[in-house]
Amino acid sequence: MNFTPGDTNVTTAVNNRDTFVVAVGKNVAVVVLGIAINYINATMVHTFNKHHIFKVNPRYILFIHLVFNDMIQLTTSISLFIFTYTFHTIYVSICCLLILSAIFTTQNTPLNLAFMAAECYIAVCFPLRYNYICTVKRTYIVIGLIWATSSLSALPDVVILLATEPLEFLNSRVYCARDFVFRSSYSLKKRDASHILFLVLVWLTLFYTYFKILFVAKAANADAKKARNTIILHGFQVLLCMMVYVRAMLLQGLIYLFPGAVTSINFIMFIINQILPRFVNPAIYGLRDKTFRKFFKKYLCALNNH
């Protein structure tokens, strides 16, 4: 639940709770989906680690980083979801750690997709220089930059929290949501500004690489056409990521229209924002690649048989 503190919808969202049966049903559904998706993702990570061919290819390194990032993000978001139902409120320090983990991994996803699009662009438009530009060392540097950028975007919230909130608040229990912990107006404005900046940079990267590859694809180059389709899928995934950035505004609008369905709206938004993008990633990027799919299916079948 991502509301602005002080809004009347906040009190409604916190106090309007599900019945025991409905709460159990929602938590079971979320946990089952999370286990299933993380099982597939863990199999992909295992496939990557077992074969050297993937470890020396920047494309697979970026892909498996996306998968590993999704595993952390999904585990954290589901933990937060369960905590809000089980305990309703938790200590600010614990909540802060969980929220920071969720923020880092959520912001990593569009940045990772942007670099994956750039890798496709280099492979298609500069094939002779690809091995020089896209090296394993530089790929890991890029991954480090992704985490550093996400950290620089979120850590100021911690500084603002320590500078503006009294010690009593840090030792208190709160409903664990970003705007309930980082509730300063400075944090809210910084969050909106960083979201806009991230989206503009990622979308500019996707549009630029797509149209550059599109011109190459007109020459009936099969690899270029495949790369063009991949960029389109990157765009679809970023579109799902955008839902996180407009979530607060969308929630307020839906709750204003349907004030009696607060818990249902939040559950649906959670599935769309947190579960669906993590479900799409393996299908879009792992199973479309013939080489990776061949090894992945072997390990997946072996684990199922075991």
CSV table of N, CA, C and O in Angstrom, one decimal, residues 1 3 16 33 114 137 149 168 188-189 204 221 224 227 234 237 279 287 290-291 297 302:
chain,number,residue,atom,x,y,z
A,1,MET,N,0.9,-1.2,0.0
A,1,MET,CA,0.0,0.0,0.0
A,1,MET,C,0.9,1.2,0.0
A,1,MET,O,1.7,1.4,0.9
A,3,PHE,N,0.5,5.0,-0.1
A,3,PHE,CA,-0.3,6.2,0.0
A,3,PHE,C,0.5,7.3,0.6
A,3,PHE,O,1.6,7.1,1.3
A,16,ASN,N,-9.3,-1.1,7.1
A,16,ASN,CA,-10.2,-2.0,6.3
A,16,ASN,C,-9.5,-3.3,6.0
A,16,ASN,O,-8.7,-3.4,5.1
A,33,LEU,N,2.5,-18.8,-5.8
A,33,LEU,CA,3.0,-18.1,-7.0
A,33,LEU,C,4.5,-17.8,-6.8
A,33,LEU,O,5.3,-18.0,-7.7
A,114,ALA,N,17.5,-1.8,-19.8
A,114,ALA,CA,18.1,-0.8,-20.7
A,114,ALA,C,19.4,-1.3,-21.2
A,114,ALA,O,19.7,-1.1,-22.4
A,137,LYS,N,34.3,-8.5,-18.2
A,137,LYS,CA,34.7,-7.5,-17.1
A,137,LYS,C,33.8,-6.3,-17.2
A,137,LYS,O,33.3,-5.8,-16.1
A,149,THR,N,23.6,3.0,-8.8
A,149,THR,CA,22.6,3.9,-9.2
A,149,THR,C,21.3,3.8,-8.3
A,149,THR,O,20.8,4.8,-7.9
A,168,GLU,N,11.9,8.5,18.9
A,168,GLU,CA,10.7,7.7,19.3
A,168,GLU,C,10.1,7.0,18.0
A,168,GLU,O,9.7,5.8,18.1
A,188,LEU,N,9.2,12.2,-0.5
A,188,LEU,CA,8.1,12.1,-1.5
A,188,LEU,C,8.5,12.8,-2.9
A,188,LEU,O,8.3,12.2,-3.9
A,189,LYS,N,9.0,14.0,-2.7
A,189,LYS,CA,9.4,14.7,-3.9
A,189,LYS,C,10.6,14.1,-4.6
A,189,LYS,O,10.6,14.0,-5.9
A,204,LEU,N,14.1,6.3,-23.5
A,204,LEU,CA,14.9,6.9,-24.5
A,204,LEU,C,15.9,5.8,-25.1
A,204,LEU,O,16.1,5.7,-26.3
A,221,ASN,N,18.0,-9.2,-42.2
A,221,ASN,CA,19.0,-9.9,-41.4
A,221,ASN,C,18.2,-10.6,-40.3
A,221,ASN,O,17.5,-9.9,-39.5
A,224,ALA,N,19.0,-9.4,-36.8
A,224,ALA,CA,18.5,-8.1,-36.5
A,224,ALA,C,17.0,-8.1,-36.2
A,224,ALA,O,16.5,-7.4,-35.3
A,227,ALA,N,16.6,-9.4,-32.7
A,227,ALA,CA,16.9,-8.4,-31.8
A,227,ALA,C,15.8,-7.3,-31.7
A,227,ALA,O,15.5,-6.8,-30.6
A,234,HIS,N,11.4,-6.1,-24.3
A,234,HIS,CA,12.0,-5.2,-23.3
A,234,HIS,C,11.0,-4.1,-23.0
A,234,HIS,O,10.8,-3.7,-21.8
A,237,GLN,N,8.2,-5.3,-20.9
A,237,GLN,CA,8.6,-5.5,-19.5
A,237,GLN,C,8.7,-4.2,-18.8
A,237,GLN,O,8.3,-4.0,-17.6
A,279,PHE,N,7.0,-13.2,-13.3
A,279,PHE,CA,6.5,-14.3,-14.1
A,279,PHE,C,6.9,-14.2,-15.6
A,279,PHE,O,7.2,-15.2,-16.2
A,287,LEU,N,13.3,-18.7,-22.1
A,287,LEU,CA,12.8,-19.8,-22.9
A,287,LEU,C,12.8,-19.4,-24.4
A,287,LEU,O,12.7,-20.3,-25.2
A,290,LYS,N,17.3,-20.5,-27.7
A,290,LYS,CA,17.4,-21.9,-28.0
A,290,LYS,C,18.5,-22.6,-27.2
A,290,LYS,O,18.3,-23.7,-26.6
A,291,THR,N,19.7,-22.0,-27.1
A,291,THR,CA,20.8,-22.6,-26.4
A,291,THR,C,20.4,-22.7,-24.9
A,291,THR,O,20.6,-23.8,-24.3
A,297,LYS,N,15.7,-26.9,-19.9
A,297,LYS,CA,14.7,-28.0,-19.9
A,297,LYS,C,15.2,-29.2,-19.3
A,297,LYS,O,14.5,-30.0,-18.6
A,302,ALA,N,14.9,-32.9,-14.8
A,302,ALA,CA,15.7,-33.7,-13.9
A,302,ALA,C,15.2,-33.4,-12.5
A,302,ALA,O,15.0,-34.3,-11.6
